[in-house]
XYZ file of C-alpha atoms in Angstrom:
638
model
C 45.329 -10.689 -31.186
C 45.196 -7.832 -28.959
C 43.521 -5.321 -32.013
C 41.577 -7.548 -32.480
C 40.149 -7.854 -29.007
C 40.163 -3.834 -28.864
C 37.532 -4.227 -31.849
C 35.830 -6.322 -30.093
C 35.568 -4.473 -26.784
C 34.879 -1.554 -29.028
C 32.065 -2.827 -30.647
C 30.564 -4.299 -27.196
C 31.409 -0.253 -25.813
C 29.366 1.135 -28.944
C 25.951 -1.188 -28.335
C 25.692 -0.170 -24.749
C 26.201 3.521 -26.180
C 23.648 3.191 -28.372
C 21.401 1.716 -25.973
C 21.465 3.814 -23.136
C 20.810 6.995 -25.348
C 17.877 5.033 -26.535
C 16.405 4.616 -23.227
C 17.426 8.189 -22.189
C 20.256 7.452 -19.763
C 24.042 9.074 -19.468
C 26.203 6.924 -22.264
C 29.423 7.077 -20.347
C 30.650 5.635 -16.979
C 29.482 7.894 -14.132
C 31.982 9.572 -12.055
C 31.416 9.915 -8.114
C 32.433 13.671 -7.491
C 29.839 14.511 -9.993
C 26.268 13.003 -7.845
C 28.104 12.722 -4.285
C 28.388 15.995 -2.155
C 30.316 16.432 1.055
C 27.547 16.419 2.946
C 26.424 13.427 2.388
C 29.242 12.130 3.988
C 30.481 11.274 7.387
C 33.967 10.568 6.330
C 36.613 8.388 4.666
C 38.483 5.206 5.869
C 41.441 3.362 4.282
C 40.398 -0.510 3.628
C 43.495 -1.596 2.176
C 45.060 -3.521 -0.969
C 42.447 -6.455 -1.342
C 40.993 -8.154 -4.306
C 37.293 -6.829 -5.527
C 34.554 -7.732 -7.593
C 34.786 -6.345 -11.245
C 30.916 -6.455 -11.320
C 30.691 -3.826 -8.661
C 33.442 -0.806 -10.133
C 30.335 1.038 -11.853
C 32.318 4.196 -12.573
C 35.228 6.695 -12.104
C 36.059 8.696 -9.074
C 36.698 12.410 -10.957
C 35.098 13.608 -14.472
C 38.001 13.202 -17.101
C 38.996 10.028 -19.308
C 35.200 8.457 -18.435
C 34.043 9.641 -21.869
C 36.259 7.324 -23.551
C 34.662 4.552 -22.383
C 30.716 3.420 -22.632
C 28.883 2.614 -19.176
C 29.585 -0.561 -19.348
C 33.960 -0.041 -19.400
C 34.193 -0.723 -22.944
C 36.146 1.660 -24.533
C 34.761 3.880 -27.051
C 37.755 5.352 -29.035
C 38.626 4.869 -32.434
C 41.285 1.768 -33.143
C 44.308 4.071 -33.858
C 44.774 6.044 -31.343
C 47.198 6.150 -28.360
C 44.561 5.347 -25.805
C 43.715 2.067 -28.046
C 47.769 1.209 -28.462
C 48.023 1.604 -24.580
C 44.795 -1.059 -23.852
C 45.862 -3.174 -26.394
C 49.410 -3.274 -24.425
C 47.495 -4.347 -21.078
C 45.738 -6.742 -23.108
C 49.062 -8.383 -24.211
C 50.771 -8.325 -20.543
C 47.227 -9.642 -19.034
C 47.274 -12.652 -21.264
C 51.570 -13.004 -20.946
C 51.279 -12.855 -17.211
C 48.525 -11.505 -15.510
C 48.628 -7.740 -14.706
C 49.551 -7.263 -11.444
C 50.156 -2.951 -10.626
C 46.790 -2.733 -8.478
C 43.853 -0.159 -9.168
C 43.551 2.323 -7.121
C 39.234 2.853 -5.977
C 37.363 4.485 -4.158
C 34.267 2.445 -2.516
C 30.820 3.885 -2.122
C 27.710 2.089 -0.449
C 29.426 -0.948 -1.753
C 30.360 0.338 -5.451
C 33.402 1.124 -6.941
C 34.940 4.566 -8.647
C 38.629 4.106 -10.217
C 40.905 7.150 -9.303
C 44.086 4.980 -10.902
C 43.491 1.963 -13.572
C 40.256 2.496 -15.687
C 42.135 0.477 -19.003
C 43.114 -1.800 -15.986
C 39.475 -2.618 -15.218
C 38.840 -2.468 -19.074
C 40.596 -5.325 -20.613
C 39.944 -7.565 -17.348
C 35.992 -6.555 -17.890
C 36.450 -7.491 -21.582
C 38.266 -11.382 -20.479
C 34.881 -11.639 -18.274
C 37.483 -11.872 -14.833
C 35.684 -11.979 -11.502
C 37.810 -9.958 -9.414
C 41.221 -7.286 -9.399
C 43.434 -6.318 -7.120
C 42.820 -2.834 -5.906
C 44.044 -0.247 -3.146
C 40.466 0.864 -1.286
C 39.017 3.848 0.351
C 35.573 3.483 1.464
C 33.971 7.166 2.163
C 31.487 6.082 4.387
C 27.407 7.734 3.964
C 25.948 9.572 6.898
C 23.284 7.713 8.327
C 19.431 7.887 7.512
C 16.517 6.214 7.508
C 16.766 4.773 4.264
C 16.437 1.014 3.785
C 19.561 0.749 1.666
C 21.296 2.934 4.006
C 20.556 1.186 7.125
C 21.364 -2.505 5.057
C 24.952 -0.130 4.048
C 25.841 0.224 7.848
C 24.821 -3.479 8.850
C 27.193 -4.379 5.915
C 30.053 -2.536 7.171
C 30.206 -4.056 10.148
C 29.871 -7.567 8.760
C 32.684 -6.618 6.082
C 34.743 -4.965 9.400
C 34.473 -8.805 10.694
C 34.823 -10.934 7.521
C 36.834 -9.038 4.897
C 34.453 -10.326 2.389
C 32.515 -7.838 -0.338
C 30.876 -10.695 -2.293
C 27.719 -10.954 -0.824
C 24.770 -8.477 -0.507
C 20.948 -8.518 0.799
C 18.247 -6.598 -0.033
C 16.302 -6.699 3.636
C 17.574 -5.260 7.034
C 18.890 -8.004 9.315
C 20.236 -10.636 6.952
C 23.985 -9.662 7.748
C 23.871 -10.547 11.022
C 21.263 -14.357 10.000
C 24.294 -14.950 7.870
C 26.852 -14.290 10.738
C 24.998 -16.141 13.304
C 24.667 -19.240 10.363
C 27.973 -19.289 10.331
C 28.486 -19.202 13.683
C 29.177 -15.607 14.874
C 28.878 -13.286 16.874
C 28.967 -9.364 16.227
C 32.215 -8.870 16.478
C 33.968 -11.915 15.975
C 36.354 -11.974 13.262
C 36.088 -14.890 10.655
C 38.894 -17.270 10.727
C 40.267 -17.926 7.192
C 38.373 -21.390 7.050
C 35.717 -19.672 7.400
C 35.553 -16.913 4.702
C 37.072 -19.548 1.994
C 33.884 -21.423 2.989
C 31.651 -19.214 2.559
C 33.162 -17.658 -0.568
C 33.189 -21.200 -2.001
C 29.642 -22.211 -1.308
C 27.702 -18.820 -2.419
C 29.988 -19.070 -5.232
C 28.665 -22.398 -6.295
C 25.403 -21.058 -5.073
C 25.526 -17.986 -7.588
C 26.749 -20.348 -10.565
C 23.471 -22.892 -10.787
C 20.783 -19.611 -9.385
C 21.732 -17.634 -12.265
C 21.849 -20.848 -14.978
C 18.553 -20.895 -14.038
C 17.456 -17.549 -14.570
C 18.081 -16.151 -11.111
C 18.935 -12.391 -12.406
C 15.190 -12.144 -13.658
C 13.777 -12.001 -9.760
C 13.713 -8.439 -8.166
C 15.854 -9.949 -5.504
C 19.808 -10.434 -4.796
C 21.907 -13.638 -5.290
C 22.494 -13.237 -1.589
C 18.905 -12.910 -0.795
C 17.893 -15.946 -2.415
C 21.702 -17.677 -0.898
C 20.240 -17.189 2.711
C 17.005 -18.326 1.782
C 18.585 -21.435 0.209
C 21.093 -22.613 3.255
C 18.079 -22.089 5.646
C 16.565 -25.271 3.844
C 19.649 -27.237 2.812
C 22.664 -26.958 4.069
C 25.520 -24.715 3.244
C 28.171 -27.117 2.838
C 26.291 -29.649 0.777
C 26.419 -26.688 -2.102
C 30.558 -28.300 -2.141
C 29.885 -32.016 -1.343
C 26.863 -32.875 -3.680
C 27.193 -33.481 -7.247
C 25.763 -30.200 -9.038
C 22.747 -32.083 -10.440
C 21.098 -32.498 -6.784
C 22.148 -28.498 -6.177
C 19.908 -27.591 -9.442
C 17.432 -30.059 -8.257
C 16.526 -28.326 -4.944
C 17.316 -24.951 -6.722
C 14.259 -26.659 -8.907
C 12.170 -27.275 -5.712
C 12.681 -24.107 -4.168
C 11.848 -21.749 -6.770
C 8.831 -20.889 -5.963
C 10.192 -20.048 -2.692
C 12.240 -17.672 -4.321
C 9.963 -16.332 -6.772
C 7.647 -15.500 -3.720
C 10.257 -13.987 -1.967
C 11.492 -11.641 -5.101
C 7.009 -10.010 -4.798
C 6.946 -6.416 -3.076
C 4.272 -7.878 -1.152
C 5.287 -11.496 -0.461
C 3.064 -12.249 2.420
C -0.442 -12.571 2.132
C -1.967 -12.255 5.725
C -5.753 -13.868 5.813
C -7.322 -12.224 8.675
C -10.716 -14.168 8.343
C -11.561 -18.192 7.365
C -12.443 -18.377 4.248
C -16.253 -18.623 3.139
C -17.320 -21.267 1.348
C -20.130 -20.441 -1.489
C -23.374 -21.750 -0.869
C -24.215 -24.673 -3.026
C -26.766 -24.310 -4.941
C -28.975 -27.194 -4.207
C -28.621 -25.752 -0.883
C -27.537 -29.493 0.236
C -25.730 -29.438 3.864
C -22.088 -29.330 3.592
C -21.963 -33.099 4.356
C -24.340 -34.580 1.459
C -22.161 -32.096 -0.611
C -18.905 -34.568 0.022
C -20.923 -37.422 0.093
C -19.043 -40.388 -2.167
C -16.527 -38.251 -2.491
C -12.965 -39.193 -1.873
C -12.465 -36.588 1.291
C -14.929 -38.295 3.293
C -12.098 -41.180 3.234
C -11.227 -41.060 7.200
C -8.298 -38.023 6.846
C -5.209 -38.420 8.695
C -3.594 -35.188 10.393
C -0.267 -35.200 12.318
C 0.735 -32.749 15.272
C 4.210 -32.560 15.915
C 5.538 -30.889 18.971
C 8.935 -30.161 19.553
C 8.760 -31.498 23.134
C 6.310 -33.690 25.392
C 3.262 -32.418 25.020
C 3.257 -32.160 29.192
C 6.035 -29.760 28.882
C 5.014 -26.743 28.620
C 1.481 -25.015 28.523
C 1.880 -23.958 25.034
C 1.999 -27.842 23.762
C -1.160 -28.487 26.338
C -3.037 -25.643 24.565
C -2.383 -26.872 21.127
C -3.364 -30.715 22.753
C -6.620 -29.628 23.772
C -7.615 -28.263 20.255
C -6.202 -31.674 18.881
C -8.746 -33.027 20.972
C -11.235 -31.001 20.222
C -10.953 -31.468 16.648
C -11.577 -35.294 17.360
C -14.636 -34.362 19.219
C -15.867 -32.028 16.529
C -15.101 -34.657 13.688
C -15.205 -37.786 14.564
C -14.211 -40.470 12.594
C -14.024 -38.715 9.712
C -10.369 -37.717 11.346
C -7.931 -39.756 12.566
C -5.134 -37.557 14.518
C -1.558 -38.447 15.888
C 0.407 -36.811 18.414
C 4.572 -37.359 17.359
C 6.552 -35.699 20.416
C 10.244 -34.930 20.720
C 10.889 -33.347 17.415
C 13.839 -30.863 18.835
C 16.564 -31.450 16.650
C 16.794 -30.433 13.002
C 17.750 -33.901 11.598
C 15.173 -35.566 14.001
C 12.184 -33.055 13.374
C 12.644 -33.829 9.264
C 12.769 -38.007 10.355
C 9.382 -37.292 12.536
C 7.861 -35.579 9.581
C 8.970 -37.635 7.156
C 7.769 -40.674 9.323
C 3.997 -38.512 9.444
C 4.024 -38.529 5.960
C 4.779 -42.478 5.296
C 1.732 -43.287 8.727
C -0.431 -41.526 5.925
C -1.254 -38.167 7.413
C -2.263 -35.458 4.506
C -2.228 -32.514 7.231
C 0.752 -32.003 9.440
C 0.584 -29.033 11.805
C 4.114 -28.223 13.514
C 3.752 -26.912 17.040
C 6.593 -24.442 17.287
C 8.321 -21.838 14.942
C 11.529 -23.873 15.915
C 10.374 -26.440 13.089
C 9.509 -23.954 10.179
C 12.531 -24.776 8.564
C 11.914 -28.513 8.836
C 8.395 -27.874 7.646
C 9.349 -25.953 4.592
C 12.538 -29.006 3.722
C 9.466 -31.308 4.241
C 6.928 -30.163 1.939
C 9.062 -29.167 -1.067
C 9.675 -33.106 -1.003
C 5.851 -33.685 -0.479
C 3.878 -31.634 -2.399
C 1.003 -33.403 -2.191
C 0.982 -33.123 1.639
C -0.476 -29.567 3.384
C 1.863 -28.595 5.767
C 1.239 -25.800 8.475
C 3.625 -24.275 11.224
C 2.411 -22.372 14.257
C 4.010 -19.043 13.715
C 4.366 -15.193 12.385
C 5.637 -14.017 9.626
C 6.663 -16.507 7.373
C 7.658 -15.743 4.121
C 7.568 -19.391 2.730
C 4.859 -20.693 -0.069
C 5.600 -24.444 0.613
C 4.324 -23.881 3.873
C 1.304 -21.644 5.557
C 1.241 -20.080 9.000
C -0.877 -19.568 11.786
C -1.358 -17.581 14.262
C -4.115 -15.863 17.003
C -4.156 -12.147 17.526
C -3.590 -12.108 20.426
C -2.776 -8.171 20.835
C -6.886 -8.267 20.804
C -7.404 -9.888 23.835
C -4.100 -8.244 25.635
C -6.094 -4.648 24.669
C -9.137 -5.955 26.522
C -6.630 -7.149 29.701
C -5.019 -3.649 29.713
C -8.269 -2.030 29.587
C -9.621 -4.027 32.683
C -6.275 -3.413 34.116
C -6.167 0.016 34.018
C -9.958 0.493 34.976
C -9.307 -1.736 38.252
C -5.972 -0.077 39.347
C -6.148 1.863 42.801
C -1.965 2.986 41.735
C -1.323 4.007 38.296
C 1.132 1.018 38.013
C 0.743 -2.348 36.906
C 3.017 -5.345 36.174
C 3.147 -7.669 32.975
C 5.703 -10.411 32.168
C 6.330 -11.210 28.653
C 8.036 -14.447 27.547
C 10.293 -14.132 24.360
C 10.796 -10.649 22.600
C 9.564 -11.919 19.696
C 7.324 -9.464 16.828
C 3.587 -10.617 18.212
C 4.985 -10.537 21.327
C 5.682 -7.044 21.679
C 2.248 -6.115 19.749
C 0.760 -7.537 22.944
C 2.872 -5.576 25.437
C 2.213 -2.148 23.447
C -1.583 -3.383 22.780
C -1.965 -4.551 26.821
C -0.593 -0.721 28.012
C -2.332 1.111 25.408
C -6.097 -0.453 26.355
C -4.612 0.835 30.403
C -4.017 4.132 28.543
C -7.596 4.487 26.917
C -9.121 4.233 30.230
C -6.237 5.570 32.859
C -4.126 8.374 30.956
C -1.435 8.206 34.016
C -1.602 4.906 34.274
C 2.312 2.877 33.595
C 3.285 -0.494 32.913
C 5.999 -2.428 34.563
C 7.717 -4.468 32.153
C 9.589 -8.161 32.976
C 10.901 -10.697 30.396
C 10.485 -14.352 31.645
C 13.337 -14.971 29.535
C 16.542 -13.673 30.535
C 19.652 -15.373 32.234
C 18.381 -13.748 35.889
C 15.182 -14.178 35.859
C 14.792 -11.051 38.122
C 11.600 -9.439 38.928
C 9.235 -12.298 38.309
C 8.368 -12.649 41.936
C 8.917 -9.397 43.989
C 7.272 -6.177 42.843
C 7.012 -2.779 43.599
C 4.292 -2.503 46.817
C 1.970 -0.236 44.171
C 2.027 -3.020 41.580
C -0.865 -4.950 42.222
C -2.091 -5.700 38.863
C -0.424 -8.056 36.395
C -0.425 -9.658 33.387
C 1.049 -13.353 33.337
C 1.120 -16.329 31.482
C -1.841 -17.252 29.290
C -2.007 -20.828 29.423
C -1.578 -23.035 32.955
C 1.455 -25.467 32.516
C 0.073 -29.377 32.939
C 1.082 -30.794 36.277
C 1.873 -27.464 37.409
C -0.872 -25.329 39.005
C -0.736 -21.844 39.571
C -3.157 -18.899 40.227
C -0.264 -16.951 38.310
C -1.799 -16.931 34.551
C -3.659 -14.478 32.614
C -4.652 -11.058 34.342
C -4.225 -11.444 38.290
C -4.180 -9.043 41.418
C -2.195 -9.120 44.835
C -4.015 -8.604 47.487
C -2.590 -8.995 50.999
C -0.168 -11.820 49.741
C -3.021 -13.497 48.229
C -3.977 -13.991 44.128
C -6.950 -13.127 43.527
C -7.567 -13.881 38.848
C -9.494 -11.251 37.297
C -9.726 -12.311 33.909
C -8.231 -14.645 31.230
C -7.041 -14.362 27.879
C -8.606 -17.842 25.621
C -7.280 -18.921 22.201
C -9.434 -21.390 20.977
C -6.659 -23.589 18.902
C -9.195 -26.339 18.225
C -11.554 -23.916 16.148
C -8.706 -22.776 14.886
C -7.888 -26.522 13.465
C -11.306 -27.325 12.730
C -11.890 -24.358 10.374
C -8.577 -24.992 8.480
C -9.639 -28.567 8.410
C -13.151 -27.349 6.740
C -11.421 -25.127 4.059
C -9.343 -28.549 3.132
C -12.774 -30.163 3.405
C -14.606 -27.693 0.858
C -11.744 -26.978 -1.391
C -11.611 -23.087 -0.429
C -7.784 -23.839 1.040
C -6.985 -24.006 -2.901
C -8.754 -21.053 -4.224
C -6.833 -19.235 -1.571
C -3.554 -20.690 -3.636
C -5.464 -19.339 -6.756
C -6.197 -15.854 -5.517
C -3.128 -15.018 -3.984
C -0.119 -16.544 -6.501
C 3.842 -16.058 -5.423
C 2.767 -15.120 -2.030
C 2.968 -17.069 1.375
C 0.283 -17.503 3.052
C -0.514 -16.669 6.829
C -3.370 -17.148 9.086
C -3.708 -14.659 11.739
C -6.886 -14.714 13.134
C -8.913 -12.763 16.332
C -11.905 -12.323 17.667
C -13.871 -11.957 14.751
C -12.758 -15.581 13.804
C -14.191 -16.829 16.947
C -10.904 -18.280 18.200
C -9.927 -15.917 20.273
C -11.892 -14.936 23.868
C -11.808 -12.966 27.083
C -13.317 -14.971 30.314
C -13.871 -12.071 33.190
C -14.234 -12.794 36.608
C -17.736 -12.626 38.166
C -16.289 -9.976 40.576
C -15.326 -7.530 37.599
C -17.903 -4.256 38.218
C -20.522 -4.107 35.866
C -19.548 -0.872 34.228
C -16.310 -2.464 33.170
C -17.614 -5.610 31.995
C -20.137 -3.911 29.610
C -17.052 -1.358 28.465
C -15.351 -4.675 27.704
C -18.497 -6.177 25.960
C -18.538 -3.015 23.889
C -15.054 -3.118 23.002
C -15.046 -6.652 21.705
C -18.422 -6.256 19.489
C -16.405 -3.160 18.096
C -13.412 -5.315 17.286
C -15.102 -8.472 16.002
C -16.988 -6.326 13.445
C -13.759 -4.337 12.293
C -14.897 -1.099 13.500
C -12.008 -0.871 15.700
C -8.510 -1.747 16.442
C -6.203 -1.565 19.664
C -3.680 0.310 17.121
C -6.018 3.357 16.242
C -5.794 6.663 17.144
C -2.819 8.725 17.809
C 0.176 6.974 20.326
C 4.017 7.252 20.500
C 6.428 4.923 21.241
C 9.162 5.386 24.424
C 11.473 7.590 22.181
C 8.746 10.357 21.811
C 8.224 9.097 18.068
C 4.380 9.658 17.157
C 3.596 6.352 15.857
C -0.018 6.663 14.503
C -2.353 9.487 14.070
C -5.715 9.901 15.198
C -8.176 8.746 12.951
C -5.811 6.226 11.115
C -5.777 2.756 10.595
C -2.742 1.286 11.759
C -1.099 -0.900 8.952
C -1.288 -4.488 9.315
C 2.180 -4.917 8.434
C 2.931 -2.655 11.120
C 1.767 -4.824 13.979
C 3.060 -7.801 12.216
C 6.527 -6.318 12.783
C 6.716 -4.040 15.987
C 10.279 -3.844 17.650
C 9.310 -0.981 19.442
C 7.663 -0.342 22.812
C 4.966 2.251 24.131
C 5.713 5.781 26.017
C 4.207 4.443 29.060
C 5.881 1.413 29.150
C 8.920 0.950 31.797
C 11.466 -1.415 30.467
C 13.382 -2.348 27.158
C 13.138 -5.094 24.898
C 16.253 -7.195 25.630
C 19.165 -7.994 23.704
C 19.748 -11.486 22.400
C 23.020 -12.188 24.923
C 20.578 -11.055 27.399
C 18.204 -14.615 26.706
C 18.712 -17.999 28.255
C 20.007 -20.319 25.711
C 17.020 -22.353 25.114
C 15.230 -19.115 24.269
C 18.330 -17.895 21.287
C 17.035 -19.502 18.311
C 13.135 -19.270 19.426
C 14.057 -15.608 19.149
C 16.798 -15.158 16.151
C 13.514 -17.192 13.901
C 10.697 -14.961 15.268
C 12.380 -11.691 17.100
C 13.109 -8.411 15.723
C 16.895 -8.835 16.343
């Protein structure tokens, strides 16, 4: 029995051989001293006896025995010889009883070398086993500014907390989404309960992803794991019967499959044109008898009352608008209170059964409701009011508003008497901080020495958002007025003498924003943007040149600076400029564009960074009131 499983082995050893010299690579397992020097290193540390995945020891720690097996562990020596005797014996007392004499590794940005034990890690490789028991040394990478590395370090310090190698991610910050899913804090070690959990339910997870083909996406298993449990729950993976796992594996894969692209997100800057018919018929004789012009029903759903906060009032007003625009050819209905996970999927689902084809979420906080909903209703179109989503069930939308916040900092810093002005931010959020750097860079253009006082409305204190520094005079607030609340305190404001005196105002039109998505649902372009942009999510992040966003100026502003401003936003509606051009650096001295360079879109999309003259940080999560955590940990750069 055992010869006969060396023959086999052998035989497995001898294809991958053969087929690595075909496509030109080294035949035999790679050994660590050979490609890792000393000063690439910052070190070793001692992990302990603990059981590891055979699928990640790749090699051997010192040039010696590796050429007697292939790169795969199989071994490559002839039947009789000692070496073959010896495996064969390990095959015997693995089968008998289990071999238990650990290996002894060394670990390497998560891979294995074997100092002690390669025949070890040979016959279990050859019985398919998942894991072996193995004494560890991790030699730990200095730090760059490599992706991987940077993932390598995050992973430490989740392993340093969980004791678990299993899982892996391909993208910076899904360590610590996992921790916080499970309900963790850096730092906190994992109870037992919890790592058997986990362990069980990517396990089941990794079974019925790869049955259906799962190792063909340029992804990980734990990439497409965390993608998974942010639709369905983790522990229904060990409740439900397998066959409903594989069906919402079958649901989400195109969710995964745009997730796996190298460009995943397709950002739409602009509405989409539709082609001139050729009759040159109006729009409306063009749908004539057709089955759109059926009155269409479109849901909003906000989180809270729609009274709460000036963000819902906003949106209300373009709901309203839209109304106006359409008239009955639109029936709209407001469905409030959607806070909860399990009640936001109820308020969709009950949208969805009051006959409403469009549903537009109000808040990032139901993206993940959104996305649950419309991979059970395909044939609804589903939008959430947010950045940077990464999810083809859904789309996102958005306003530039860095574009206005330039024109704000520009006024700012042509009006200031003191070289210092004041601007509160609400959540530290991506677009967010765009519009901080893109608010103190249009001060810059026009005030070199000018600096901006930063405050985060926010945080636990709430310090700062009422007393300021005697020179800072000028600040940027709040865009939108809170219902039943009124305030002089909202978009760009000075002090003067105790008094608030509003210099200009930063408008997002929401209900052009609705009405052209409406139209492109209307004239059938919202599908030939499906068509020309395949396995990618779709977002909508339009600015001035959309016509939905605006800047209203006080009549007081001096006519030099309202014509700069006039200038500034022809430029930017016909592309020829952007707040992001030219050469800036951020607060650590880092040049972060050159002059004469676009700044990439991406780039803005994702700032975590803040401006050189910019006083203040960007806070840390504990630093947040609790009702402002999970806004931030689904749209923040944490």
């Amino acid at each position: 029995m055992a010869s006969e499983a060396y023959l086999a082995a052998n035989r497995q050893a001898q294809r991958a051989y053969r087929a690595a010299i075909n496509k030109g690579e080294y035949p035999y397992l790679s050994a660590l001293d050979d490609f890792l020097l000393y000063e690439q290193t910052a070190g070793e540390k001692y992990i302990g006896l603990i059981e590891i995945p055979l699928d990640l020891v790749v090699g051997t720690k010192t040039a010696g025995r590796q050429n007697s097996f292939a790169n795969n562990f199989m071994p490559l020596l002839d039947e009789e010889t000692e070496f073959s005797h010896k495996w064969a014996s390990l095959y015997n007392a693995q089968v008998e009883e289990g071999i238990r004499d650990p290996i002894v590794v060394y670990e390497y940005m998560r891979r294995f070398y074997v100092m002690e034990g390669n025949k070890r890690v040979s016959v279990l490789k050859s019985l398919n086993a998942v894991k072996i028991s193995a004494k560890v040394t991790r030699i730990v990478p200095k730090k760059t500014e490599d992706a991987e590395n940077k993932i390598y370090y995050e992973f430490m310090d989740f392993y340093e907390d969980s004791q678990i190698y299993d899982i892996w991610f391909s993208r910076e910050g899904s360590f610590k989404k996992l921790k916080r899913y499970y309900g963790y804090k850096p730092g906190d070690r994992w109870t037992e309960e919890s790592r058997t959990a986990l362990r069980s339910e990517y396990s089941i997870f990794r079974k019925e992803y790869k049955s259906k083909g799962g190792d063909k996406l340029h992804m990980t298993t734990g990439d497409a794991f965390l993608a998974y449990i942010s639709i369905f729950p983790a522990w229904q993976l060990q409740s439900f019967h397998r066959d409903q796992v594989r069906e919402n594996l079958t649901k989400m894969w195109d969710e995964f499959v745009t997730l796996a692209q190298s460009q995943s997100v397709k950002i739409l800057l602009e509405p989409q044109q539709k082609e001139k018919p050729a009759s040159g018929l109006s729009i409306l004789n063009k749908i004539i008898g057709t089955e759109i012009l059926k009155q269409l029903k479109i849901a909003f759903i906000y989180e809270k009352a729609v009274g709460d906060s000036a963000w819902n009032y906003a949106h209300e007003m373009g709901r309203l608008y839209l109304e106006q625009i359409f008239g009955d050819k639109v029936k709209t209905t407001v469905y409030e209170h959607a806070e909860y996970t399990d009640n936001s999927e109820d308020i969709l689902e009950a949208a969805i059964r009051d006959g409403n084809k469009i549903i537009f979420t109000i808040a990032a906080q139901l993206a993940n409701a959104s996305v649950k909903t419309a991979l059970q209703h395909t044939e609804v179109k589903i939008l959430n009011c947010s950045t940077n989503s990464v999810h083809r069930a859904i789309r996102a939308y958005y306003c530039r508003m860095y574009e206005n916040k330039f024109l704000l900092g520009v006024i700012a810093g042509a009006l200031s008497e003191t070289n210092r002005l004041g601007y509160i931010a609400d959540y530290p959020i991506y677009s967010t901080i765009a519009n901080i750097n893109a608010f103190a860079l249009g001060a810059q253009m026009v005030n070199p020495r000018v600096r901006v006082q930063l405050r985060w409305r926010s945080l636990t204190d709430g310090a700062g958002l009422e007393e300021w520094p005697q020179d800072v005079r000028i600040i940027s607030d709040m865009d939108w007025i809170r219902p039943g609340n009124p305030t002089r305190k909202y978009g760009l404001y000075q002090i003067r003498g105790g008094e608030i005196e509003n210099i200009a105002a930063s408008i997002c039109h929401w209900g052009k924003f609705y009405e052209q998505i409406v139209r492109s649902i209307m004239e059938k372009t919202w599908k030939a943007a499906d068509e020309k942009n395949k396995n990618r999510a779709i977002n909508y992040w339009w600015g001035i040149s959309a016509g939905v966003l605006e800047i209203v100026c006080s009549q007081k502003l001096p006519e030099g600076t309202r014509l700069l401003i006039e200038m500034l936003t022809k430029n930017i509606r016909r592309g020829e400029f952007s707040p992001f051009d030219g050469t800036w650096t951020a607060q650590d001295g880092k040049v972060v564009n050159e002059a004469n360079h676009r700044f990439d879109l991406e780039k803005i999309f994702q700032m975590d960074y803040l401006a050189e003259n910019i006083d203040g940080l960007i806070p840390g999560l504990d630093e947040l009131k609790d009702e402002a955590k999970e806004f931030v940990q689904l749209q923040g750069a944490f």
